Short mmCIF file of the C-alpha atoms (twelve columns), coordinates in Angstrom:
data_MODEL
# 
_entry.id   MODEL 
# 
loop_
_atom_site.group_PDB 
_atom_site.id 
_atom_site.type_symbol 
_atom_site.label_atom_id 
_atom_site.label_alt_id 
_atom_site.label_comp_id 
_atom_site.label_asym_id 
_atom_site.label_seq_id 
_atom_site.Cartn_x 
_atom_site.Cartn_y 
_atom_site.Cartn_z 
_atom_site.pdbx_PDB_model_num 
ATOM 1   C CA . MET A 1   -18.134 52.204 7.868   1 
ATOM 2   C CA . SER A 2   -16.096 51.346 4.821   1 
ATOM 3   C CA . ARG A 3   -12.455 51.347 3.907   1 
ATOM 4   C CA . ARG A 4   -10.457 51.947 0.794   1 
ATOM 5   C CA . PRO A 5   -8.955  48.803 -0.746  1 
ATOM 6   C CA . SER A 6   -5.199  48.859 -0.450  1 
ATOM 7   C CA . ARG A 7   -4.003  45.585 -1.952  1 
ATOM 8   C CA . LYS A 8   -2.243  45.468 -5.295  1 
ATOM 9   C CA . THR A 9   -3.763  42.031 -5.772  1 
ATOM 10  C CA . LEU A 10  -7.546  41.845 -5.619  1 
ATOM 11  C CA . ALA A 11  -9.369  38.568 -5.092  1 
ATOM 12  C CA . LEU A 12  -12.681 38.911 -6.897  1 
ATOM 13  C CA . ALA A 13  -13.008 35.201 -6.747  1 
ATOM 14  C CA . MET A 14  -16.733 34.748 -6.638  1 
ATOM 15  C CA . LEU A 15  -17.691 36.648 -9.741  1 
ATOM 16  C CA . ALA A 16  -18.827 33.466 -11.445 1 
ATOM 17  C CA . ALA A 17  -21.661 32.802 -13.837 1 
ATOM 18  C CA . LEU A 18  -22.775 30.348 -16.451 1 
ATOM 19  C CA . ALA A 19  -23.549 31.583 -19.936 1 
ATOM 20  C CA . GLY A 20  -26.630 33.635 -20.728 1 
ATOM 21  C CA . ALA A 21  -27.177 35.883 -17.705 1 
ATOM 22  C CA . SER A 22  -28.783 39.333 -17.863 1 
ATOM 23  C CA . ALA A 23  -29.531 42.146 -15.407 1 
ATOM 24  C CA . GLN A 24  -32.354 44.541 -14.708 1 
ATOM 25  C CA . GLU A 25  -32.250 48.096 -13.392 1 
ATOM 26  C CA . PRO A 26  -33.222 48.204 -9.701  1 
ATOM 27  C CA . ALA A 27  -35.977 50.329 -8.313  1 
ATOM 28  C CA . SER A 28  -35.112 53.639 -6.639  1 
ATOM 29  C CA . PRO A 29  -34.378 53.407 -2.913  1 
ATOM 30  C CA . PRO A 30  -37.351 54.053 -0.620  1 
ATOM 31  C CA . ALA A 31  -37.488 57.157 1.545   1 
ATOM 32  C CA . THR A 32  -38.011 55.325 4.835   1 
ATOM 33  C CA . VAL A 33  -35.509 53.300 6.813   1 
ATOM 34  C CA . THR A 34  -37.475 50.141 7.461   1 
ATOM 35  C CA . ILE A 35  -36.728 46.541 6.646   1 
ATOM 36  C CA . PRO A 36  -39.894 44.514 6.120   1 
ATOM 37  C CA . ASN A 37  -40.520 41.060 7.515   1 
ATOM 38  C CA . LEU A 38  -37.470 41.093 9.753   1 
ATOM 39  C CA . GLU A 39  -39.222 39.195 12.579  1 
ATOM 40  C CA . LEU A 40  -37.121 40.568 15.407  1 
ATOM 41  C CA . ALA A 41  -36.776 38.771 18.713  1 
ATOM 42  C CA . PRO A 42  -39.152 40.097 21.439  1 
ATOM 43  C CA . ASN A 43  -36.540 42.277 23.160  1 
ATOM 44  C CA . ALA A 44  -34.599 43.306 20.071  1 
ATOM 45  C CA . GLU A 45  -34.202 46.981 19.308  1 
ATOM 46  C CA . ILE A 46  -33.228 48.554 16.006  1 
ATOM 47  C CA . LYS A 47  -33.018 52.302 15.422  1 
ATOM 48  C CA . PRO A 48  -33.185 54.323 12.192  1 
ATOM 49  C CA . GLU A 49  -29.717 55.714 12.881  1 
ATOM 50  C CA . ASP A 50  -28.326 52.168 12.811  1 
ATOM 51  C CA . PHE A 51  -28.941 52.000 9.055   1 
ATOM 52  C CA . VAL A 52  -26.400 53.152 6.521   1 
ATOM 53  C CA . TYR A 53  -28.266 51.791 3.504   1 
ATOM 54  C CA . VAL A 54  -31.787 50.651 2.666   1 
ATOM 55  C CA . ALA A 55  -33.023 50.028 -0.870  1 
ATOM 56  C CA . SER A 56  -35.497 48.093 -2.915  1 
ATOM 57  C CA . THR A 57  -33.907 45.523 -5.162  1 
ATOM 58  C CA . ARG A 58  -35.080 43.797 -8.298  1 
ATOM 59  C CA . PRO A 59  -33.113 40.577 -8.569  1 
ATOM 60  C CA . ASP A 60  -31.635 39.802 -11.959 1 
ATOM 61  C CA . ARG A 61  -32.883 36.721 -13.745 1 
ATOM 62  C CA . ILE A 62  -30.633 34.419 -11.718 1 
ATOM 63  C CA . GLY A 63  -31.728 35.942 -8.421  1 
ATOM 64  C CA . ARG A 64  -28.713 38.048 -7.518  1 
ATOM 65  C CA . VAL A 65  -29.236 41.177 -5.438  1 
ATOM 66  C CA . MET A 66  -29.088 44.465 -7.364  1 
ATOM 67  C CA . ALA A 67  -28.601 47.778 -5.556  1 
ATOM 68  C CA . PRO A 68  -28.745 51.428 -6.705  1 
ATOM 69  C CA . VAL A 69  -25.245 52.935 -6.386  1 
ATOM 70  C CA . PHE A 70  -23.874 56.373 -7.272  1 
ATOM 71  C CA . VAL A 71  -20.380 56.918 -8.687  1 
ATOM 72  C CA . ASN A 72  -18.949 60.445 -8.386  1 
ATOM 73  C CA . GLY A 73  -22.473 61.559 -7.535  1 
ATOM 74  C CA . VAL A 74  -23.903 60.229 -10.821 1 
ATOM 75  C CA . GLY A 75  -26.461 57.438 -11.002 1 
ATOM 76  C CA . PRO A 76  -28.055 55.365 -9.763  1 
ATOM 77  C CA . PHE A 77  -26.202 52.523 -11.425 1 
ATOM 78  C CA . ALA A 78  -27.238 48.887 -10.979 1 
ATOM 79  C CA . PHE A 79  -24.529 47.124 -8.945  1 
ATOM 80  C CA . VAL A 80  -24.588 43.502 -7.780  1 
ATOM 81  C CA . VAL A 81  -24.268 43.133 -3.988  1 
ATOM 82  C CA . ASP A 82  -21.595 40.445 -3.901  1 
ATOM 83  C CA . THR A 83  -20.509 38.848 -0.619  1 
ATOM 84  C CA . GLY A 84  -17.925 36.844 -2.549  1 
ATOM 85  C CA . ALA A 85  -15.969 39.799 -3.962  1 
ATOM 86  C CA . SER A 86  -13.292 41.335 -1.766  1 
ATOM 87  C CA . SER A 87  -13.408 44.611 -3.708  1 
ATOM 88  C CA . SER A 88  -15.929 46.676 -5.628  1 
ATOM 89  C CA . VAL A 89  -15.480 46.895 -9.411  1 
ATOM 90  C CA . ILE A 90  -16.907 48.957 -12.253 1 
ATOM 91  C CA . SER A 91  -17.963 48.167 -15.822 1 
ATOM 92  C CA . PRO A 92  -16.506 49.795 -18.959 1 
ATOM 93  C CA . ARG A 93  -19.806 51.467 -19.858 1 
ATOM 94  C CA . VAL A 94  -19.899 53.368 -16.572 1 
ATOM 95  C CA . VAL A 95  -16.278 54.367 -17.124 1 
ATOM 96  C CA . ALA A 96  -17.257 55.699 -20.561 1 
ATOM 97  C CA . ARG A 97  -20.334 57.513 -19.288 1 
ATOM 98  C CA . LEU A 98  -18.353 59.271 -16.558 1 
ATOM 99  C CA . LYS A 99  -15.459 59.958 -18.971 1 
ATOM 100 C CA . LEU A 100 -12.942 58.379 -16.625 1 
ATOM 101 C CA . LYS A 101 -9.415  57.548 -17.771 1 
ATOM 102 C CA . ALA A 102 -7.488  54.442 -16.822 1 
ATOM 103 C CA . ASP A 103 -3.903  54.914 -15.639 1 
ATOM 104 C CA . PRO A 104 -1.679  52.084 -17.007 1 
ATOM 105 C CA . ALA A 105 0.776   52.710 -14.173 1 
ATOM 106 C CA . ARG A 106 -1.876  51.703 -11.646 1 
ATOM 107 C CA . ASN A 107 -3.031  48.406 -13.126 1 
ATOM 108 C CA . LYS A 108 -3.809  45.642 -10.629 1 
ATOM 109 C CA . LEU A 109 -3.636  41.889 -10.585 1 
ATOM 110 C CA . LEU A 110 -7.136  40.454 -10.535 1 
ATOM 111 C CA . ARG A 111 -7.524  36.900 -9.247  1 
ATOM 112 C CA . GLY A 112 -10.733 35.108 -10.048 1 
ATOM 113 C CA . ILE A 113 -12.361 31.706 -10.346 1 
ATOM 114 C CA . THR A 114 -10.582 30.750 -13.549 1 
ATOM 115 C CA . GLY A 115 -7.207  32.446 -13.213 1 
ATOM 116 C CA . SER A 116 -5.416  35.763 -12.848 1 
ATOM 117 C CA . GLU A 117 -4.783  38.738 -15.103 1 
ATOM 118 C CA . VAL A 118 -3.712  42.356 -14.923 1 
ATOM 119 C CA . VAL A 119 -6.635  44.767 -15.392 1 
ATOM 120 C CA . ALA A 120 -6.957  48.505 -15.745 1 
ATOM 121 C CA . THR A 121 -8.220  50.633 -12.877 1 
ATOM 122 C CA . VAL A 122 -9.873  54.020 -12.762 1 
ATOM 123 C CA . ALA A 123 -9.760  56.552 -9.943  1 
ATOM 124 C CA . VAL A 124 -13.141 57.707 -8.652  1 
ATOM 125 C CA . ASP A 125 -13.823 60.388 -6.071  1 
ATOM 126 C CA . SER A 126 -16.602 58.414 -4.419  1 
ATOM 127 C CA . ILE A 127 -18.903 55.417 -4.585  1 
ATOM 128 C CA . SER A 128 -21.992 55.967 -2.488  1 
ATOM 129 C CA . ALA A 129 -25.100 54.085 -1.474  1 
ATOM 130 C CA . GLY A 130 -27.086 55.633 1.357   1 
ATOM 131 C CA . GLU A 131 -24.534 56.606 3.989   1 
ATOM 132 C CA . ILE A 132 -21.911 54.215 2.628   1 
ATOM 133 C CA . VAL A 133 -19.153 56.152 0.904   1 
ATOM 134 C CA . LEU A 134 -15.933 54.711 -0.499  1 
ATOM 135 C CA . PRO A 135 -13.826 57.831 -1.087  1 
ATOM 136 C CA . LYS A 136 -11.148 58.122 -3.758  1 
ATOM 137 C CA . SER A 137 -11.130 54.474 -4.714  1 
ATOM 138 C CA . GLU A 138 -9.199  52.811 -7.507  1 
ATOM 139 C CA . LEU A 139 -11.711 50.457 -9.097  1 
ATOM 140 C CA . PRO A 140 -10.788 47.540 -11.352 1 
ATOM 141 C CA . VAL A 141 -12.561 47.719 -14.709 1 
ATOM 142 C CA . VAL A 142 -14.205 44.354 -15.423 1 
ATOM 143 C CA . GLU A 143 -16.261 43.288 -18.419 1 
ATOM 144 C CA . PRO A 144 -19.954 43.049 -17.440 1 
ATOM 145 C CA . ARG A 145 -20.478 39.550 -18.870 1 
ATOM 146 C CA . VAL A 146 -19.450 38.051 -15.534 1 
ATOM 147 C CA . PHE A 147 -21.977 39.941 -13.434 1 
ATOM 148 C CA . ALA A 148 -25.009 39.609 -15.652 1 
ATOM 149 C CA . ASP A 149 -24.444 42.834 -17.568 1 
ATOM 150 C CA . ALA A 150 -24.788 44.960 -14.428 1 
ATOM 151 C CA . ASP A 151 -22.923 48.249 -13.981 1 
ATOM 152 C CA . GLY A 152 -20.552 46.976 -11.336 1 
ATOM 153 C CA . ILE A 153 -19.995 45.012 -8.161  1 
ATOM 154 C CA . PHE A 154 -20.581 46.238 -4.609  1 
ATOM 155 C CA . GLY A 155 -18.040 44.077 -2.765  1 
ATOM 156 C CA . VAL A 156 -17.358 43.381 0.902   1 
ATOM 157 C CA . ASP A 157 -15.139 46.455 1.151   1 
ATOM 158 C CA . ALA A 158 -18.452 48.358 1.239   1 
ATOM 159 C CA . PHE A 159 -20.260 46.543 4.028   1 
ATOM 160 C CA . THR A 160 -17.833 44.750 6.320   1 
ATOM 161 C CA . ARG A 161 -17.797 45.807 10.003  1 
ATOM 162 C CA . GLY A 162 -21.599 45.772 10.152  1 
ATOM 163 C CA . CYS A 163 -24.625 43.728 9.086   1 
ATOM 164 C CA . LEU A 164 -25.809 42.852 5.591   1 
ATOM 165 C CA . TYR A 165 -29.491 41.905 5.427   1 
ATOM 166 C CA . VAL A 166 -31.206 40.713 2.240   1 
ATOM 167 C CA . ASN A 167 -34.891 39.810 2.139   1 
ATOM 168 C CA . PHE A 168 -35.416 37.833 -1.040  1 
ATOM 169 C CA . ALA A 169 -39.174 37.557 -0.479  1 
ATOM 170 C CA . SER A 170 -39.816 41.314 -0.202  1 
ATOM 171 C CA . ALA A 171 -36.923 42.386 -2.463  1 
ATOM 172 C CA . HIS A 172 -35.098 44.636 -0.016  1 
ATOM 173 C CA . VAL A 173 -31.433 44.985 0.876   1 
ATOM 174 C CA . SER A 174 -30.253 46.758 4.024   1 
ATOM 175 C CA . ILE A 175 -26.874 47.453 5.593   1 
ATOM 176 C CA . LEU A 176 -26.426 48.402 9.232   1 
ATOM 177 C CA . ARG A 177 -23.371 49.933 10.862  1 
ATOM 178 C CA . THR A 178 -24.049 47.776 13.924  1 
ATOM 179 C CA . ALA A 179 -24.131 44.048 14.505  1 
ATOM 180 C CA . CYS A 180 -27.290 42.344 13.261  1 
ATOM 181 C CA . PRO A 181 -30.307 42.602 15.589  1 
ATOM 182 C CA . SER A 182 -31.653 39.596 17.451  1 
ATOM 183 C CA . VAL A 183 -34.197 37.579 15.478  1 
ATOM 184 C CA . GLY A 184 -36.778 34.903 16.202  1 
ATOM 185 C CA . GLN A 185 -36.116 31.194 16.662  1 
ATOM 186 C CA . ASN A 186 -37.347 30.427 13.151  1 
ATOM 187 C CA . TRP A 187 -34.062 31.858 11.850  1 
ATOM 188 C CA . GLU A 188 -31.132 29.488 11.442  1 
ATOM 189 C CA . ALA A 189 -27.811 30.810 12.783  1 
ATOM 190 C CA . MET A 190 -24.332 29.495 11.974  1 
ATOM 191 C CA . ARG A 191 -20.951 30.552 13.214  1 
ATOM 192 C CA . ALA A 192 -18.644 31.849 10.504  1 
ATOM 193 C CA . LYS A 193 -15.123 33.052 9.925   1 
ATOM 194 C CA . LEU A 194 -14.032 35.935 7.742   1 
ATOM 195 C CA . LYS A 195 -11.328 34.660 5.387   1 
ATOM 196 C CA . PHE A 196 -9.820  35.382 1.978   1 
ATOM 197 C CA . GLY A 197 -10.159 39.166 2.212   1 
ATOM 198 C CA . GLY A 198 -13.321 39.301 4.304   1 
ATOM 199 C CA . LEU A 199 -15.467 36.554 2.772   1 
ATOM 200 C CA . ALA A 200 -17.859 34.704 5.101   1 
ATOM 201 C CA . VAL A 201 -16.935 31.024 5.464   1 
ATOM 202 C CA . VAL A 202 -19.042 28.429 7.279   1 
ATOM 203 C CA . SER A 203 -18.849 24.715 7.922   1 
ATOM 204 C CA . ALA A 204 -21.396 22.692 5.951   1 
ATOM 205 C CA . GLN A 205 -22.012 19.057 5.066   1 
ATOM 206 C CA . VAL A 206 -22.711 17.594 1.632   1 
ATOM 207 C CA . GLY A 207 -23.989 14.063 2.079   1 
ATOM 208 C CA . LYS A 208 -21.665 12.687 4.734   1 
ATOM 209 C CA . THR A 209 -18.756 14.931 3.779   1 
ATOM 210 C CA . ARG A 210 -17.817 17.954 5.887   1 
ATOM 211 C CA . VAL A 211 -16.925 20.904 3.653   1 
ATOM 212 C CA . MET A 212 -15.688 24.467 3.863   1 
ATOM 213 C CA . ALA A 213 -18.406 26.674 2.359   1 
ATOM 214 C CA . ILE A 214 -17.936 30.247 1.110   1 
ATOM 215 C CA . VAL A 215 -21.073 32.427 1.031   1 
ATOM 216 C CA . ASP A 216 -21.385 34.183 -2.328  1 
ATOM 217 C CA . THR A 217 -24.423 36.204 -3.389  1 
ATOM 218 C CA . GLY A 218 -22.668 37.008 -6.670  1 
ATOM 219 C CA . ALA A 219 -22.463 33.475 -8.045  1 
ATOM 220 C CA . GLU A 220 -25.218 31.974 -10.173 1 
ATOM 221 C CA . ARG A 221 -24.328 28.369 -9.363  1 
ATOM 222 C CA . SER A 222 -22.635 26.696 -6.439  1 
ATOM 223 C CA . LEU A 223 -19.116 25.527 -7.290  1 
ATOM 224 C CA . GLY A 224 -17.253 22.517 -5.922  1 
ATOM 225 C CA . ASN A 225 -13.595 21.568 -6.084  1 
ATOM 226 C CA . PRO A 226 -12.164 18.199 -7.240  1 
ATOM 227 C CA . ALA A 227 -11.546 17.124 -3.646  1 
ATOM 228 C CA . LEU A 228 -15.270 17.369 -2.937  1 
ATOM 229 C CA . LEU A 229 -16.121 15.573 -6.175  1 
ATOM 230 C CA . ALA A 230 -13.849 12.689 -5.162  1 
ATOM 231 C CA . ALA A 231 -15.130 12.588 -1.582  1 
ATOM 232 C CA . LEU A 232 -18.689 12.256 -2.900  1 
ATOM 233 C CA . GLY A 233 -17.698 9.550  -5.417  1 
ATOM 234 C CA . LEU A 234 -19.127 11.513 -8.345  1 
ATOM 235 C CA . GLU A 235 -16.221 11.274 -10.803 1 
ATOM 236 C CA . GLU A 236 -18.151 8.931  -13.105 1 
ATOM 237 C CA . ALA A 237 -21.149 11.270 -13.205 1 
ATOM 238 C CA . ALA A 238 -18.847 14.217 -14.002 1 
ATOM 239 C CA . ALA A 239 -17.326 12.278 -16.906 1 
ATOM 240 C CA . ASP A 240 -20.643 12.482 -18.791 1 
ATOM 241 C CA . PRO A 241 -20.103 15.027 -21.627 1 
ATOM 242 C CA . ASP A 242 -23.690 16.262 -21.195 1 
ATOM 243 C CA . THR A 243 -22.716 17.754 -17.822 1 
ATOM 244 C CA . ARG A 244 -20.060 20.016 -19.347 1 
ATOM 245 C CA . LYS A 245 -20.667 23.743 -18.736 1 
ATOM 246 C CA . GLN A 246 -18.601 26.824 -19.455 1 
ATOM 247 C CA . VAL A 247 -17.875 29.062 -16.477 1 
ATOM 248 C CA . PHE A 248 -17.220 32.790 -16.805 1 
ATOM 249 C CA . ALA A 249 -15.367 34.696 -14.123 1 
ATOM 250 C CA . ALA A 250 -13.780 38.061 -13.423 1 
ATOM 251 C CA . THR A 251 -10.794 37.318 -15.642 1 
ATOM 252 C CA . SER A 252 -10.848 36.684 -19.376 1 
ATOM 253 C CA . GLN A 253 -10.019 32.989 -19.036 1 
ATOM 254 C CA . ALA A 254 -13.064 30.776 -19.479 1 
ATOM 255 C CA . VAL A 255 -12.941 27.238 -18.110 1 
ATOM 256 C CA . PHE A 256 -15.276 24.278 -18.159 1 
ATOM 257 C CA . GLY A 257 -16.850 22.496 -15.236 1 
ATOM 258 C CA . ASN A 258 -19.373 19.703 -14.851 1 
ATOM 259 C CA . LEU A 259 -22.886 20.298 -13.541 1 
ATOM 260 C CA . VAL A 260 -23.614 17.255 -11.378 1 
ATOM 261 C CA . SER A 261 -26.431 16.278 -9.015  1 
ATOM 262 C CA . THR A 262 -25.189 15.951 -5.438  1 
ATOM 263 C CA . PRO A 263 -26.455 14.627 -2.128  1 
ATOM 264 C CA . SER A 264 -28.283 17.113 0.084   1 
ATOM 265 C CA . ILE A 265 -26.340 19.910 1.731   1 
ATOM 266 C CA . ARG A 266 -26.764 20.629 5.414   1 
ATOM 267 C CA . LEU A 267 -26.325 24.186 6.685   1 
ATOM 268 C CA . GLY A 268 -26.694 24.167 10.453  1 
ATOM 269 C CA . GLY A 269 -30.109 22.700 11.132  1 
ATOM 270 C CA . VAL A 270 -31.387 23.031 7.562   1 
ATOM 271 C CA . GLU A 271 -31.015 20.387 4.869   1 
ATOM 272 C CA . ILE A 272 -31.500 21.311 1.206   1 
ATOM 273 C CA . ASP A 273 -32.194 18.630 -1.406  1 
ATOM 274 C CA . ASN A 274 -32.288 18.380 -5.222  1 
ATOM 275 C CA . LEU A 275 -29.065 20.271 -5.848  1 
ATOM 276 C CA . LYS A 276 -26.696 20.473 -8.782  1 
ATOM 277 C CA . VAL A 277 -23.163 21.796 -8.301  1 
ATOM 278 C CA . VAL A 278 -20.610 22.825 -10.932 1 
ATOM 279 C CA . PHE A 279 -17.398 20.917 -10.211 1 
ATOM 280 C CA . GLY A 280 -14.089 21.988 -11.667 1 
ATOM 281 C CA . ASP A 281 -10.402 22.541 -11.031 1 
ATOM 282 C CA . PHE A 282 -10.937 26.239 -10.420 1 
ATOM 283 C CA . GLU A 283 -7.915  28.410 -9.711  1 
ATOM 284 C CA . VAL A 284 -9.598  30.106 -6.772  1 
ATOM 285 C CA . PHE A 285 -9.521  26.989 -4.594  1 
ATOM 286 C CA . ARG A 286 -5.746  26.761 -5.000  1 
ATOM 287 C CA . MET A 287 -5.437  30.476 -4.303  1 
ATOM 288 C CA . TRP A 288 -7.247  29.955 -1.018  1 
ATOM 289 C CA . GLY A 289 -5.084  26.955 -0.162  1 
ATOM 290 C CA . VAL A 290 -8.031  24.523 -0.056  1 
ATOM 291 C CA . GLY A 291 -7.300  22.558 -3.219  1 
ATOM 292 C CA . ASP A 292 -6.783  19.342 -1.250  1 
ATOM 293 C CA . GLN A 293 -9.793  19.596 1.077   1 
ATOM 294 C CA . PRO A 294 -13.481 19.458 0.124   1 
ATOM 295 C CA . ALA A 295 -14.771 22.989 -0.469  1 
ATOM 296 C CA . ILE A 296 -17.839 24.582 -2.016  1 
ATOM 297 C CA . VAL A 297 -18.959 28.049 -3.016  1 
ATOM 298 C CA . LEU A 298 -22.578 28.634 -1.983  1 
ATOM 299 C CA . GLY A 299 -24.199 30.419 -4.922  1 
ATOM 300 C CA . MET A 300 -27.677 31.790 -5.447  1 
ATOM 301 C CA . ASP A 301 -29.048 28.357 -6.348  1 
ATOM 302 C CA . ILE A 302 -28.664 27.534 -2.636  1 
ATOM 303 C CA . LEU A 303 -28.822 30.957 -0.961  1 
ATOM 304 C CA . GLY A 304 -31.857 31.959 -3.002  1 
ATOM 305 C CA . THR A 305 -33.922 29.157 -1.480  1 
ATOM 306 C CA . ALA A 306 -34.064 31.200 1.741   1 
ATOM 307 C CA . GLN A 307 -36.665 33.848 2.444   1 
ATOM 308 C CA . ALA A 308 -33.999 36.105 3.927   1 
ATOM 309 C CA . LEU A 309 -30.275 36.161 4.638   1 
ATOM 310 C CA . MET A 310 -28.103 37.998 7.164   1 
ATOM 311 C CA . ILE A 311 -24.327 38.177 7.448   1 
ATOM 312 C CA . ASP A 312 -23.174 39.630 10.757  1 
ATOM 313 C CA . TYR A 313 -19.618 40.761 10.078  1 
ATOM 314 C CA . ARG A 314 -19.093 41.919 13.653  1 
ATOM 315 C CA . ARG A 315 -20.213 38.729 15.375  1 
ATOM 316 C CA . GLN A 316 -19.010 36.586 12.454  1 
ATOM 317 C CA . GLU A 317 -22.302 34.800 12.009  1 
ATOM 318 C CA . LEU A 318 -24.486 33.701 9.105   1 
ATOM 319 C CA . ARG A 319 -28.258 33.666 9.532   1 
ATOM 320 C CA . PHE A 320 -30.991 32.692 7.136   1 
ATOM 321 C CA . LEU A 321 -34.746 32.260 7.222   1 
ATOM 322 C CA . PRO A 322 -35.848 29.079 5.393   1 
ATOM 323 C CA . GLN A 323 -38.921 29.223 3.189   1 
ATOM 324 C CA . GLY A 324 -39.942 25.593 3.594   1 
ATOM 325 C CA . GLU A 325 -41.474 22.851 1.550   1 
ATOM 326 C CA . GLU A 326 -43.031 25.099 -1.109  1 
ATOM 327 C CA . ASN A 327 -39.625 25.544 -2.785  1 
ATOM 328 C CA . ALA A 328 -38.582 23.585 -5.854  1 
ATOM 329 C CA . VAL A 329 -35.462 22.818 -3.831  1 
ATOM 330 C CA . ARG A 330 -36.723 20.972 -0.763  1 
ATOM 331 C CA . VAL A 331 -35.684 22.291 2.638   1 
ATOM 332 C CA . ARG A 332 -35.885 20.356 5.891   1 
ATOM 333 C CA . LYS A 333 -35.260 21.902 9.301   1 
ATOM 334 C CA . ARG A 334 -33.552 19.824 11.976  1 
ATOM 335 C CA . VAL A 335 -31.579 20.424 15.138  1 
ATOM 336 C CA . THR A 336 -27.863 20.056 14.437  1 
ATOM 337 C CA . PRO A 337 -24.907 21.628 16.230  1 
ATOM 338 C CA . THR A 338 -22.644 23.848 14.157  1 
ATOM 339 C CA . ARG A 339 -18.988 24.579 14.521  1 
ATOM 340 C CA . ILE A 340 -16.508 27.086 13.202  1 
ATOM 341 C CA . PRO A 341 -14.663 25.796 10.104  1 
ATOM 342 C CA . GLN A 342 -10.935 25.285 10.492  1 
# 
């Protein structure tokens, strides 16, 4: 199911948060392999053996998905399930608890939202969650401030090749070794591409501007690049000093962005209103080669408005189940064709 990361350079780009986040310990995983409120299509079939991981999750205070994970058989530790991190990482306190030693000769270059830096790594015999096992991994050691004081990050190296399903309403996270099952017509489906080390990228629209959108369950706020800010004509709004916000990321560099109200964002046939996006000249957009084209990172302020979310890594598809008008962020469903982002 999973593979050992092999790159010397790790792009943990989406580990982004504003100041003041905190985490909670997740509940223990349930004994049964069921995913509630999935609303399968009439002829869909899903078998217990298709699951590699099922767990209850208590979201942290900013809504990110927390999962119980074991390191070297010890745990469970509270890891953030992060679709925007190309590799799993571990916090210093878990390193201390397990009495692991960093090898300076095996440091790695970590590239994040705000810049790059060389970080220590530790060798672990295994990271496990259900039937997911990452054997003999070298995990970057990252300060927990960026992921809401959690114990680590469960990145896409743990769940690519299958299906990630998160039900925000019932607080469950599931991972299947197969493609995602068929679901009802009330789900919205969008074609996606896997880019930048396995991150899911879709085509979206902010106002009248077509944008490249990266799906990131590990980011507190959605992030926009200067090209999108200019395309939306929001430079004057971003010049207001009251919009200035500090952004923390995987690396030690802290940068400032501007939290600005934007037009509605359209994802497939769903339109979401009343949004604020943090705009900034973030290093990650240049790393991806999209500094000159409008691009946005879809954080939990947008993703969390859904009742449920699926990423089908085999079919390269994003699906989500809108909650509707009861949300503080207003959602409108409409019929709109989607296309694969270039």
